[in-house]
Coordinates of C-alpha atoms in Angstrom, one line a residue:
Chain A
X1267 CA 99.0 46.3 108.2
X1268 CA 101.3 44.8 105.5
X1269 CA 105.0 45.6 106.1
X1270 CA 106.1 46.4 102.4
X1271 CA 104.7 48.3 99.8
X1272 CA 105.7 47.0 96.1
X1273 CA 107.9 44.7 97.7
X1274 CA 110.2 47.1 99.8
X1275 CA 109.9 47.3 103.8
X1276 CA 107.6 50.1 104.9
X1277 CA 110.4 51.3 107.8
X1278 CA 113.1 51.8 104.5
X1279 CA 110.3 53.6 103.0
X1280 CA 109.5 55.8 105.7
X1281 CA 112.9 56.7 106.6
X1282 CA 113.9 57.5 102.8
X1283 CA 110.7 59.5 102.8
X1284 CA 112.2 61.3 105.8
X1285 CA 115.6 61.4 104.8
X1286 CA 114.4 63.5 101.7
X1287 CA 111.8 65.7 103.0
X1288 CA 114.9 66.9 105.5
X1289 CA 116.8 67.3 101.7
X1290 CA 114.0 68.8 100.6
X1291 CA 114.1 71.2 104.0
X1292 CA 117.1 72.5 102.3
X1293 CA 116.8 72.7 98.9
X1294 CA 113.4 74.1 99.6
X1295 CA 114.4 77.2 101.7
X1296 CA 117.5 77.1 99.8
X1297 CA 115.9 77.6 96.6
X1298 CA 113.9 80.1 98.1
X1299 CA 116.5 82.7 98.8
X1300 CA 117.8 82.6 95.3
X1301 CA 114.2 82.7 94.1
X1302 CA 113.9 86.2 95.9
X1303 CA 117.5 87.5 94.6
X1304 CA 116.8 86.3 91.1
X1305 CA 113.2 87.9 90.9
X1306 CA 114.1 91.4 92.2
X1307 CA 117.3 91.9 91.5
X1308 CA 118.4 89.4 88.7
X1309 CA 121.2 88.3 89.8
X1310 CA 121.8 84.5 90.2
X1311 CA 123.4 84.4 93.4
X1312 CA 126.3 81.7 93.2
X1313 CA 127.4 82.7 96.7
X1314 CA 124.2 80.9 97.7
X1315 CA 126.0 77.8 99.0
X1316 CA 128.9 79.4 100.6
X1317 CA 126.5 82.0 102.6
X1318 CA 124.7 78.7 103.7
X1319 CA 128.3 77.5 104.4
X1320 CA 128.9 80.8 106.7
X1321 CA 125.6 80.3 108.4
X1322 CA 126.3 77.1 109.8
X1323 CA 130.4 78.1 110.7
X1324 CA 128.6 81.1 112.5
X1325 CA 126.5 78.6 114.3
X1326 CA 129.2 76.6 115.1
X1327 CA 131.7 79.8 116.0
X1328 CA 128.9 80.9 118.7
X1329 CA 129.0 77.4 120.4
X1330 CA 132.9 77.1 120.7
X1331 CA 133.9 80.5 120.7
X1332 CA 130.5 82.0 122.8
X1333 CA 129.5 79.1 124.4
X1334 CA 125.6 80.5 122.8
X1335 CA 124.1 77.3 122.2
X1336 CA 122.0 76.7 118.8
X1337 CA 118.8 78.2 119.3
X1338 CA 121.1 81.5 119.9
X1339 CA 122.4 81.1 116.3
X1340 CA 119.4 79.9 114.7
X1341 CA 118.6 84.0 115.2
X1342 CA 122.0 85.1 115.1
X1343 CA 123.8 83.3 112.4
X1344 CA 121.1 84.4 109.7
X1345 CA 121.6 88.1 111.0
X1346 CA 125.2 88.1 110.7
X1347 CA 124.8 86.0 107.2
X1348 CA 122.0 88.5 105.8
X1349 CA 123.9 91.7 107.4
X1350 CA 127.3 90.5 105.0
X1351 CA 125.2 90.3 102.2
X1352 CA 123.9 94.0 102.5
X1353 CA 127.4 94.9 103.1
X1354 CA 128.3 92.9 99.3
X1355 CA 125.8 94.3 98.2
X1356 CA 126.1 97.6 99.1
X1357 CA 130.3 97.9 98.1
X1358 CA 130.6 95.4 95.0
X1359 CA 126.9 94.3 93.7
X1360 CA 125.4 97.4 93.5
X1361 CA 128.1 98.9 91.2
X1362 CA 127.1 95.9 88.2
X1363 CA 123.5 96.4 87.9
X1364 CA 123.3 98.9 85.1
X1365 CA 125.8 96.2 82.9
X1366 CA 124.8 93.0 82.1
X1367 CA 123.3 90.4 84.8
X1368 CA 126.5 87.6 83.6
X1369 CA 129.0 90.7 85.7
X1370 CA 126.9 90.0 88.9
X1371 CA 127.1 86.2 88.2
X1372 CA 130.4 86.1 88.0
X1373 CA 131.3 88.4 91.0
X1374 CA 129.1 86.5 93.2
X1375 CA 131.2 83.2 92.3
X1376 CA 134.4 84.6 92.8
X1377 CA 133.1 85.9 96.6
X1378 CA 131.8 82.1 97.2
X1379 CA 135.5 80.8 95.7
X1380 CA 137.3 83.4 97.8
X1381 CA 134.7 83.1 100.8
X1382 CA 135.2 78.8 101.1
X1383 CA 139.0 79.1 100.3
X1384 CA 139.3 81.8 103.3
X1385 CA 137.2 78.7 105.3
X1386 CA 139.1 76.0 104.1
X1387 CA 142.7 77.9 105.0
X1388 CA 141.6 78.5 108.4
X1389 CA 139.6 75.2 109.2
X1390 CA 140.8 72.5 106.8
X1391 CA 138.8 70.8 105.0
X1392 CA 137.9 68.0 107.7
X1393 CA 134.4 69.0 109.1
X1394 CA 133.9 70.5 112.8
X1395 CA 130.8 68.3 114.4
X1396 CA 127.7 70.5 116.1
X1397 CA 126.1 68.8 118.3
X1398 CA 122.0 67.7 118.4
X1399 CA 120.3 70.0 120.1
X1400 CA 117.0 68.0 120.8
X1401 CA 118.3 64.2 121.9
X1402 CA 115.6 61.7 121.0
X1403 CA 112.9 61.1 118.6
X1404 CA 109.7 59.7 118.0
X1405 CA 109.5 55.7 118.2
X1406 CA 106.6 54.7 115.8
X1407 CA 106.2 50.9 115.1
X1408 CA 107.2 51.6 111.5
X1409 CA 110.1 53.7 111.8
X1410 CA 112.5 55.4 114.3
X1411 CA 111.9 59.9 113.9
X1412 CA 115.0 61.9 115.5
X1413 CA 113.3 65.0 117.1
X1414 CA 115.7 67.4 115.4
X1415 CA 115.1 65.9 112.2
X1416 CA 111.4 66.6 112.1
X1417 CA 112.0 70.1 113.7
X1418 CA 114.1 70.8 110.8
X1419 CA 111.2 69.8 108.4
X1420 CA 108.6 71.7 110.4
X1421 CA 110.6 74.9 110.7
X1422 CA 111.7 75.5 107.4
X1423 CA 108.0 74.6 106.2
X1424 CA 107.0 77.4 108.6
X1425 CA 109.8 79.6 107.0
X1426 CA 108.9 78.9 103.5
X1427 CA 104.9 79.6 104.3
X1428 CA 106.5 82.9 106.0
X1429 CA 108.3 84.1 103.1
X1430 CA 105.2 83.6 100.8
X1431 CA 102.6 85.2 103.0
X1432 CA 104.7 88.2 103.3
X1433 CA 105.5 88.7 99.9
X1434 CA 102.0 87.6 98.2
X1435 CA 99.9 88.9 100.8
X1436 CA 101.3 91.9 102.6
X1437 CA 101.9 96.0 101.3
X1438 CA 105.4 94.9 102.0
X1439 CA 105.3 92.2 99.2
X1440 CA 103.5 94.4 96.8
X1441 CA 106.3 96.6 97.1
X1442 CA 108.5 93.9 96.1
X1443 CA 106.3 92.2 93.3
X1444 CA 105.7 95.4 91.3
X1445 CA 109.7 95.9 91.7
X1446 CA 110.2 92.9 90.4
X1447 CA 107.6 93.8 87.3
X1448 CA 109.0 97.6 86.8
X1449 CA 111.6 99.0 89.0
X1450 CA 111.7 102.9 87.0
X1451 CA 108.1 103.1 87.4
X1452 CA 108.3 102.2 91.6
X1453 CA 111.0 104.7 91.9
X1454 CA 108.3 107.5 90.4
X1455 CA 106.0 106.4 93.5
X1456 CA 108.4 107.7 95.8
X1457 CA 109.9 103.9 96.7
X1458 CA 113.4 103.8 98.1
X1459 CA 114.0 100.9 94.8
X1460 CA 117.7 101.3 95.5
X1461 CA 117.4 100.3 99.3
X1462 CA 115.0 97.3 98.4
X1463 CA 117.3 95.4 96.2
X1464 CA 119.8 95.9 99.2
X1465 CA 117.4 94.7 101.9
X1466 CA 115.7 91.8 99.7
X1467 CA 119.7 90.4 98.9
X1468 CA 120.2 90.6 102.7
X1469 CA 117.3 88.5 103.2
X1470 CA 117.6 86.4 100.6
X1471 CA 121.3 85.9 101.7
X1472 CA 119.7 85.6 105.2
X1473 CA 118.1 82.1 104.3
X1474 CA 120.6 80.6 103.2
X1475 CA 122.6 81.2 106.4
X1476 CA 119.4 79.9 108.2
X1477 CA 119.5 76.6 105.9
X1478 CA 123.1 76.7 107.5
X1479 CA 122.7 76.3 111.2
X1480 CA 119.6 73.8 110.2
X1481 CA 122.2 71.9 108.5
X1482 CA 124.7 72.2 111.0
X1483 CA 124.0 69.0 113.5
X1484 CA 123.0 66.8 110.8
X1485 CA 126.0 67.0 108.4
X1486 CA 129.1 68.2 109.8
X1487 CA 130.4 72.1 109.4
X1488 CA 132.8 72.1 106.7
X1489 CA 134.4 74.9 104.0
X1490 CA 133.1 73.0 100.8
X1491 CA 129.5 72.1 102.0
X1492 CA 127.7 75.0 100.5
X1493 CA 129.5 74.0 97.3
X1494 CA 128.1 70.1 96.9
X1495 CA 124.3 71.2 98.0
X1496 CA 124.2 74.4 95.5
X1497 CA 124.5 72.8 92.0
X1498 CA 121.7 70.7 93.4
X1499 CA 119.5 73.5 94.3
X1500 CA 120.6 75.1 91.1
X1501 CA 118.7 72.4 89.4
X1502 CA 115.9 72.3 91.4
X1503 CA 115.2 76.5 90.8
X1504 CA 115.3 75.5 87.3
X1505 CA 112.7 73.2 87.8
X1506 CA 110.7 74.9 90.0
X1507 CA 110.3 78.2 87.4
X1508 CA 113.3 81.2 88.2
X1509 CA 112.0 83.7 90.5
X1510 CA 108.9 81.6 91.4
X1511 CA 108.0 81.3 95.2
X1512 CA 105.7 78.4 95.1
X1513 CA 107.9 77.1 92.8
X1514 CA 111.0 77.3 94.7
X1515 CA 109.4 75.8 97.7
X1516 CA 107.0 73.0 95.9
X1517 CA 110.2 71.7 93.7
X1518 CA 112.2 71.9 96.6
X1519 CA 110.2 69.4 98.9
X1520 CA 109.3 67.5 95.5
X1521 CA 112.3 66.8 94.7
X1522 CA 113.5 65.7 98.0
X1523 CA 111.3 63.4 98.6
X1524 CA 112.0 62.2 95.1
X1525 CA 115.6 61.7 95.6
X1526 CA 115.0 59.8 98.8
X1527 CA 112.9 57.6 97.2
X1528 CA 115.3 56.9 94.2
X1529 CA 117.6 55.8 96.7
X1530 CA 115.5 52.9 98.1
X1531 CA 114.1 51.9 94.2
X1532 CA 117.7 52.4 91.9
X1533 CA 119.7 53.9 94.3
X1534 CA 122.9 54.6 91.8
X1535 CA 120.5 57.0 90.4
X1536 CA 119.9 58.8 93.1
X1537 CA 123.0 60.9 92.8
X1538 CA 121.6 62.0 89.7
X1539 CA 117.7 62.1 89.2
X1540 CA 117.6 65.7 89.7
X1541 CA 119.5 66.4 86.8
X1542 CA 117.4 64.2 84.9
X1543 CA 114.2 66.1 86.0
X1544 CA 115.9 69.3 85.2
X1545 CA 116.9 68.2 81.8
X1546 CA 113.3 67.2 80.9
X1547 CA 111.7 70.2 82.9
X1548 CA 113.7 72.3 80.6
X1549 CA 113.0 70.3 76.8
X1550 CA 109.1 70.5 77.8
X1551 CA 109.0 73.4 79.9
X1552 CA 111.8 75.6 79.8
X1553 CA 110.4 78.1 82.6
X1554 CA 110.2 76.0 84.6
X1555 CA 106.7 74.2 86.3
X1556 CA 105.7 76.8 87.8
X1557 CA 107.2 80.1 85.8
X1558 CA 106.2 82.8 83.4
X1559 CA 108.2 83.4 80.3
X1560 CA 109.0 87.1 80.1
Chain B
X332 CA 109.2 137.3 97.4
X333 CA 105.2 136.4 96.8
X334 CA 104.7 132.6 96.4
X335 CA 102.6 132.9 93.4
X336 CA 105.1 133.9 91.1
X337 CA 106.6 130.7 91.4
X338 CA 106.0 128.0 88.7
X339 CA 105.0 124.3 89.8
X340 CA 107.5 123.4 87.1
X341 CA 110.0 125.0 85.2
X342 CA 112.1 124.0 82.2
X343 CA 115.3 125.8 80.8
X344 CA 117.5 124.6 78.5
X345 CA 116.8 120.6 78.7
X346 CA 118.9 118.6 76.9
X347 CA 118.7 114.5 76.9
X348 CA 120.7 111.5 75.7
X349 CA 119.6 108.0 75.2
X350 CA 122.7 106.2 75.0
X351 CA 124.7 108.2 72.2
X352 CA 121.7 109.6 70.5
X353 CA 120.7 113.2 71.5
X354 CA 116.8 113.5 72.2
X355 CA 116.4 116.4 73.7
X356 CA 118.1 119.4 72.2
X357 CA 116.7 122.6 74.7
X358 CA 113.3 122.5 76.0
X359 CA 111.9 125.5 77.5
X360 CA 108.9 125.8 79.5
X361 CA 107.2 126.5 82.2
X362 CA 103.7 125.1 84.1
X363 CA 102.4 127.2 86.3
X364 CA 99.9 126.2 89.8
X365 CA 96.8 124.8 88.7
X366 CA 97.4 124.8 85.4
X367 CA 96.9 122.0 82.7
X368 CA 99.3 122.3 79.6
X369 CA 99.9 120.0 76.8
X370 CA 102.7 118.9 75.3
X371 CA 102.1 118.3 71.1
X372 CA 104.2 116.8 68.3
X373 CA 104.8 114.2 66.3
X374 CA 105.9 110.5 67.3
X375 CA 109.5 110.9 68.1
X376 CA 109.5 114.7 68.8
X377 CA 110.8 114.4 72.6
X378 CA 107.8 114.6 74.5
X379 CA 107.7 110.9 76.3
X380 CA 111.9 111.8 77.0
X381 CA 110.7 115.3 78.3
X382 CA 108.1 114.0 81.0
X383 CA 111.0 110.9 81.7
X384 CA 113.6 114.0 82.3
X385 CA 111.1 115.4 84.8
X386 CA 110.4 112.3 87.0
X387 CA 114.0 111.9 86.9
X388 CA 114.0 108.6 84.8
X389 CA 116.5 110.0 82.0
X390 CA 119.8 109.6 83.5
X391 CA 121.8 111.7 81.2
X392 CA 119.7 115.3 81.5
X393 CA 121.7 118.7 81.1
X394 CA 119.6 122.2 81.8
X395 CA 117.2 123.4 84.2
X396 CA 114.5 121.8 85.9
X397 CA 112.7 123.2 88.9
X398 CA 109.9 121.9 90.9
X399 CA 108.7 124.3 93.1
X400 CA 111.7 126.4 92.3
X401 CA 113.4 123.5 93.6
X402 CA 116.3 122.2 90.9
X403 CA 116.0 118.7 90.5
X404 CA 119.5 118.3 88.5
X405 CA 121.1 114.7 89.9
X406 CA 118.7 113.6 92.2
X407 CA 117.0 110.2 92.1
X408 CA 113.4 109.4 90.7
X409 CA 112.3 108.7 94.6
X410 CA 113.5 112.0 95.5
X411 CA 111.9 113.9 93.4
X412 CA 108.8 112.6 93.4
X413 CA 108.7 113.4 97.2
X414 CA 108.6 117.3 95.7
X415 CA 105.1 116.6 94.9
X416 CA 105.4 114.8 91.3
X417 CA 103.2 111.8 90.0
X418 CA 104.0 110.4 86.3
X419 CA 101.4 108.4 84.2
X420 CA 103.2 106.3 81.7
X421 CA 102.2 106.0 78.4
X422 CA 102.0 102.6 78.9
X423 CA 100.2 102.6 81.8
X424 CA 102.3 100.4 84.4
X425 CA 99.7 98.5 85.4
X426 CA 101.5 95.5 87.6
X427 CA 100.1 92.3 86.6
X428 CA 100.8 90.4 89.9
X429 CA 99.0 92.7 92.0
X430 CA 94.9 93.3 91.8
X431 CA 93.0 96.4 91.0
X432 CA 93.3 97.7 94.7
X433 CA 96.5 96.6 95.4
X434 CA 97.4 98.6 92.3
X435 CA 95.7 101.5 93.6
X436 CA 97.6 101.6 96.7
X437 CA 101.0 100.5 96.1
X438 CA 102.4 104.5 95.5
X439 CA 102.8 105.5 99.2
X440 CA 101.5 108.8 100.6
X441 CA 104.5 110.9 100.7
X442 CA 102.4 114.3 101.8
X443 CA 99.4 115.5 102.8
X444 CA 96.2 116.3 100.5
X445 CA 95.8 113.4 98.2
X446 CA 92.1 112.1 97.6
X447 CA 91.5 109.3 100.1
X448 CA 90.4 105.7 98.6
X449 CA 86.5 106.9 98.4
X450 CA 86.8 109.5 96.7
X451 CA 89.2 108.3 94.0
X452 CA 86.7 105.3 93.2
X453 CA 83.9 107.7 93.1
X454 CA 85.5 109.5 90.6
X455 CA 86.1 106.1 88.7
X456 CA 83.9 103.9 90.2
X457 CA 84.4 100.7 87.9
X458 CA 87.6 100.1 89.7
X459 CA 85.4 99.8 92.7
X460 CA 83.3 97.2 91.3
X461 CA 86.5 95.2 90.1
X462 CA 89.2 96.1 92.8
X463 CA 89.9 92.1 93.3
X464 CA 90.7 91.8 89.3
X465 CA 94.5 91.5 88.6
X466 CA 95.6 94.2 87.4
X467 CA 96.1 93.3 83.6
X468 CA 92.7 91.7 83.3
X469 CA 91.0 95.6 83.2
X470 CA 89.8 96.8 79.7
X471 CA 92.3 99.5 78.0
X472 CA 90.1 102.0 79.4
X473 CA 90.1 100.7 83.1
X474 CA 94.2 100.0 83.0
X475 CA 94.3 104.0 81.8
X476 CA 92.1 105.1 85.0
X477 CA 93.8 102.8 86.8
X478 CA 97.0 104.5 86.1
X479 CA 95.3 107.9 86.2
X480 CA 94.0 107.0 89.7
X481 CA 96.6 105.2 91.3
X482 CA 99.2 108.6 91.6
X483 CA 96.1 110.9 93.3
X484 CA 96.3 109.4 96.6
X485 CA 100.1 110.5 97.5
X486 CA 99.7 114.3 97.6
X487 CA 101.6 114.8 94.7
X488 CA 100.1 118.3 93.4
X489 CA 102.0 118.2 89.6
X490 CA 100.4 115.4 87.7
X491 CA 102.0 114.0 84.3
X492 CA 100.0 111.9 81.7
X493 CA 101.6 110.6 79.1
X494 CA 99.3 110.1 76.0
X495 CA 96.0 109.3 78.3
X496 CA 93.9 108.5 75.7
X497 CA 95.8 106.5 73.5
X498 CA 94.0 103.9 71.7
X499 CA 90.9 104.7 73.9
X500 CA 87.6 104.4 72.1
X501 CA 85.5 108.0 72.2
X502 CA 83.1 107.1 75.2
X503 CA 86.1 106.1 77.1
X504 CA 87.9 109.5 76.4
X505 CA 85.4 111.5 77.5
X506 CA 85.2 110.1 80.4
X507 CA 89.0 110.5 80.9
X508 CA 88.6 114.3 79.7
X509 CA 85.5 114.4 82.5
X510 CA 87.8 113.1 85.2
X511 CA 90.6 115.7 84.2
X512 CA 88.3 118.3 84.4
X513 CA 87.4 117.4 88.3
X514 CA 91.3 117.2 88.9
X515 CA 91.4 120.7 87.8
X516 CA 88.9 121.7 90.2
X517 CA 90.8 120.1 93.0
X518 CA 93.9 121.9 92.5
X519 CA 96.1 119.8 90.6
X520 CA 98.5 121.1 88.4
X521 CA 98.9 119.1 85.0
X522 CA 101.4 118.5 82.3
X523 CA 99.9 116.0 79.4
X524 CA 101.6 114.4 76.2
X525 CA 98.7 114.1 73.6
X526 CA 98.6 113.1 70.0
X527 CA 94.9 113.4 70.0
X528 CA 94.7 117.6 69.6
X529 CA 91.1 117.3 69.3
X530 CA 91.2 115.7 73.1
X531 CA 94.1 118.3 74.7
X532 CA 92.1 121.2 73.0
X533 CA 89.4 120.7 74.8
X534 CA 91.2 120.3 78.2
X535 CA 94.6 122.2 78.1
X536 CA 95.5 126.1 79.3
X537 CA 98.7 126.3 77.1
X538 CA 100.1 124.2 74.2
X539 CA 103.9 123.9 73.4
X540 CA 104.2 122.1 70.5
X541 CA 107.5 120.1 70.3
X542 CA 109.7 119.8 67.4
X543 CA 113.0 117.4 67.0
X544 CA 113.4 117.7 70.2
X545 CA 112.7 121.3 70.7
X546 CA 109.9 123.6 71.1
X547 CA 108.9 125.1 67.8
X548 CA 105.9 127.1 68.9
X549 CA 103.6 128.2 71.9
X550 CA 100.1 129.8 72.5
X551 CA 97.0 129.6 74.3
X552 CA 93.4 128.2 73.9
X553 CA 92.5 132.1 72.5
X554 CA 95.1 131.3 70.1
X555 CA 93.8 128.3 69.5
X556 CA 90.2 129.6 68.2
X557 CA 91.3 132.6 66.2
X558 CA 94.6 130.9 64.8
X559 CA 92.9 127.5 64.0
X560 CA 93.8 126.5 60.3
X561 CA 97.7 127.2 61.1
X562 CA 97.9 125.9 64.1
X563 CA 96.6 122.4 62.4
X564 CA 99.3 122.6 59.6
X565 CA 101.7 123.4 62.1
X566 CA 100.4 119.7 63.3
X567 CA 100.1 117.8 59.5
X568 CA 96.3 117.3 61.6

């Protein structure tokens, strides 16, 4: 077996490749959540990043404050993440719908300003470490695998497949996709509309807190890092088609990977190949590769 | 107090708003069980906004509505559709992410004596043979017995069609007028919007013909065979 491939070592390769798909873990699931918001409820949720922020403080406020170790929070955190978005929701969100979709915007960036400043007053903005909770890895002759890293990958794959069974295949998703399509006509069924968009922020809200506590032992907890992953993941929704499952997931893994191997071929461009996609995605394509103009 | 006297659906004094613009300027009327009455007028007349003030979907209603002899005044389009209400929009609803069956079930039952699944696609049974089709890729005439179909499995007992055959060819609304008459003969009660007079003469009890927003005249279908030529100027048919 050769050891490069177009003249770079396989190992860097692999390990860039893995390096990105945990990226694309994120972006992925992240993407996903504000997929969900945007379709139903259409409202682009900039508190994204901070409620991913919360998530992994949560995760990290169990261990030091609980002693409940992370498999604890990796059910918990998204709970108590998904339960304060119902509570937004439910007191400030709810009260802009019937004015234009910018109000929500807006509101929804002030909470993430006021949510990470709240963070960054109490904890600094140093970051608190989480430790690993699987030690170890997989030793392949080609490259070195840390357990937790490809746990990460597996489980938000499982997540992501999850999501899209339940709302393309179940009575549940219906619900939700003919919400999506006409909310006044639902409502004449009989179907609690106003209780949906609720629930489906929560849950939406929900992901991004369980992005969070996945995050948590690979970068350190901190106020602000909600804020540097969301104007990537920003990007890659744009990319991926607003609103679009697949679209959400397939860009975010995509464009992982992509990233990762950006920094191995040019990798002062790797800070920024995102963007470029996103610029041409939207001068070909504008809704995105994988959504419908409405 | 003896049930019968009360109507399925009663109408005093409706007035409606979109935005700043007053639609709806005091409709009166009344639908009684098992009944099927038409509402008739020209485009812009009120009659869409009337059926919309029933399911609830025009927020800014004034007067008297009564399902039941239960006022509906502030409540939500979930709620009162859980008195017993189904609407069939003019323009159908069909949901284009969701297939033919999916469709077909999404309204939930919210009380007893809907048709079940069988006997709604024996009744039409080319949404039988293309219940996997998204919902969009049906013929005009399938979306409209799509939309017909889809509100007869919750129980609801007061059924509003909006315009049912609109752009229909003939074939197609006969078949629609066949499949109202069968409703009839399960019970349901029915208020219909219709342009097509020829269509609602031939199916409806009653006829209230609406005016700038008001109702400028009603009679029945004796009327309608003794009083023929003015009824059809009142029209401009």
């Amino acid at each position: 077996m050769p050891d490069t491939l177009f003249g770079f070592p396989l190992a860097a390769i692999a390990g860039q490749v893995l390096v990105g798909m945990i990226n694309g873990s994120l972006y992925a699931l992240m993407s996903l959540g504000l997929a969900i918001i945007f379709g139903l409820l259409r409202v682009v949720n900039f508190a994204h990043g901070a409620q991913y922020m919360l998530g992994a403080f949560v995760a990290w406020g169990l261990l030091e404050y609980l002693g409940l170790n992370y498999w604890w929070a990796l059910v918990l955190a998204p709970l108590v993440v998904g339960l304060s978005g119902v509570a937004l929701e439910r007191t400030l969100l709810r009260r802009l719908y019937h004015i234009d979709h910018v109000y929500a915007l807006l509101l929804t960036f002030g909470f993430a300003l006021i949510l990470e400043g709240l963070f960054r007053y109490k904890f600094g903005a140093t970051g608190q470490p989480y430790p690993n909770p699987i030690a170890g890895g997989l030793d392949t002759p080609m490259a070195f695998f840390p357990w937790y890293r490809l746990w990460v990958i597996a489980a938000s794959m499982g997540m992501c497949i999850l999501t899209w069974f339940v709302i393309e295949r179940t009575k549940l998703g219906s619900y939700l996709r003919a919400a999506t399509e006409n909310p006044n006509l639902v409502r004449t069924f009989g179907v609690r509309v106003p209780r949906m968009l609720m629930l489906t922020y929560g849950l939406g809200v929900a992901l991004a807190g369980f992005s969070g506590v996945m995050a948590a032992p690979i970068y350190q907890v901190n106020p602000l890092m909600g804020s540097q992953l969301i104007i990537v993941v920003f990007a890659v929704v744009v990319i991926g088609g607003m609103g679009s499952i697949v679209g959400a997931i397939v860009a975010g893994f995509g464009l992982g990977v992509l990233e990762g191997i950006t920094k191995l071929v040019y990798p002062d461009g790797a800070g920024m190949v995102v963007f470029v996609v996103m610029l041409i995605v939207l001068a070909v394509r504008p809704q995105g590769l994988f959504g419908s103009l409405r | 107090m003896p049930e019968q006297n009360v109507p399925c659906l009663e109408v005093r004094g409706l007035t409606g708003f979109y935005g700043e613009t007053q639609a709806l300027h005091g409709i009166d009327f009344v639908v009684q069980p098992g009944e099927a009455v038409c509402l008739l007028g020209r485009n812009g007349a009120g009659k869409t906004t009337t059926l919309r003030a029933v399911v609830g979907l025009l927020a800014k209603r004034r007067g008297h509505i009564a399902i039941d002899g239960r006022p509906t005044q502030g409540m939500a389009p979930e709620d009162i559709a859980r008195l017993g209400v189904a609407y069939c929009p003019e323009e159908r609803g069909i949901f284009a992410s969701l297939d033919v069956e999916e469709n077909l079930l999404l309204p939930p039952v919210l009380m007893p004596g809907g048709m079940t699944l069988e006997e709604i696609y024996t009744l039409f049974p080319n949404l039988k043979l293309r219940r996997k089709s998204p919902g969009t890729r049906l013929s005009g005439g399938e979306q409209q017995m799509l939309a017909i179909a889809r509100i007869l499995r919750t129980g609801a007992k007061l059924l509003l069609l909006d315009e049912p055959t609109e752009g229909l060819a003939p074939v197609i609304i006969e078949k629609i007028g066949e499949a109202i008459g069968i409703l009839r003969q399960r019970g349901f009660t029915i208020l219909m919007v219709e342009q097509n007079f020829r269509f609602a003469s031939g199916v409806g009890d009653r006829f209230y013909v609406i005016e700038e927003g008001r109702v400028a005249e009603h009679f029945d279908r004796q009327t309608l065979a003794t009083d023929h030529a003015r009824i059809e100027a009142l029209l401009g048919v």
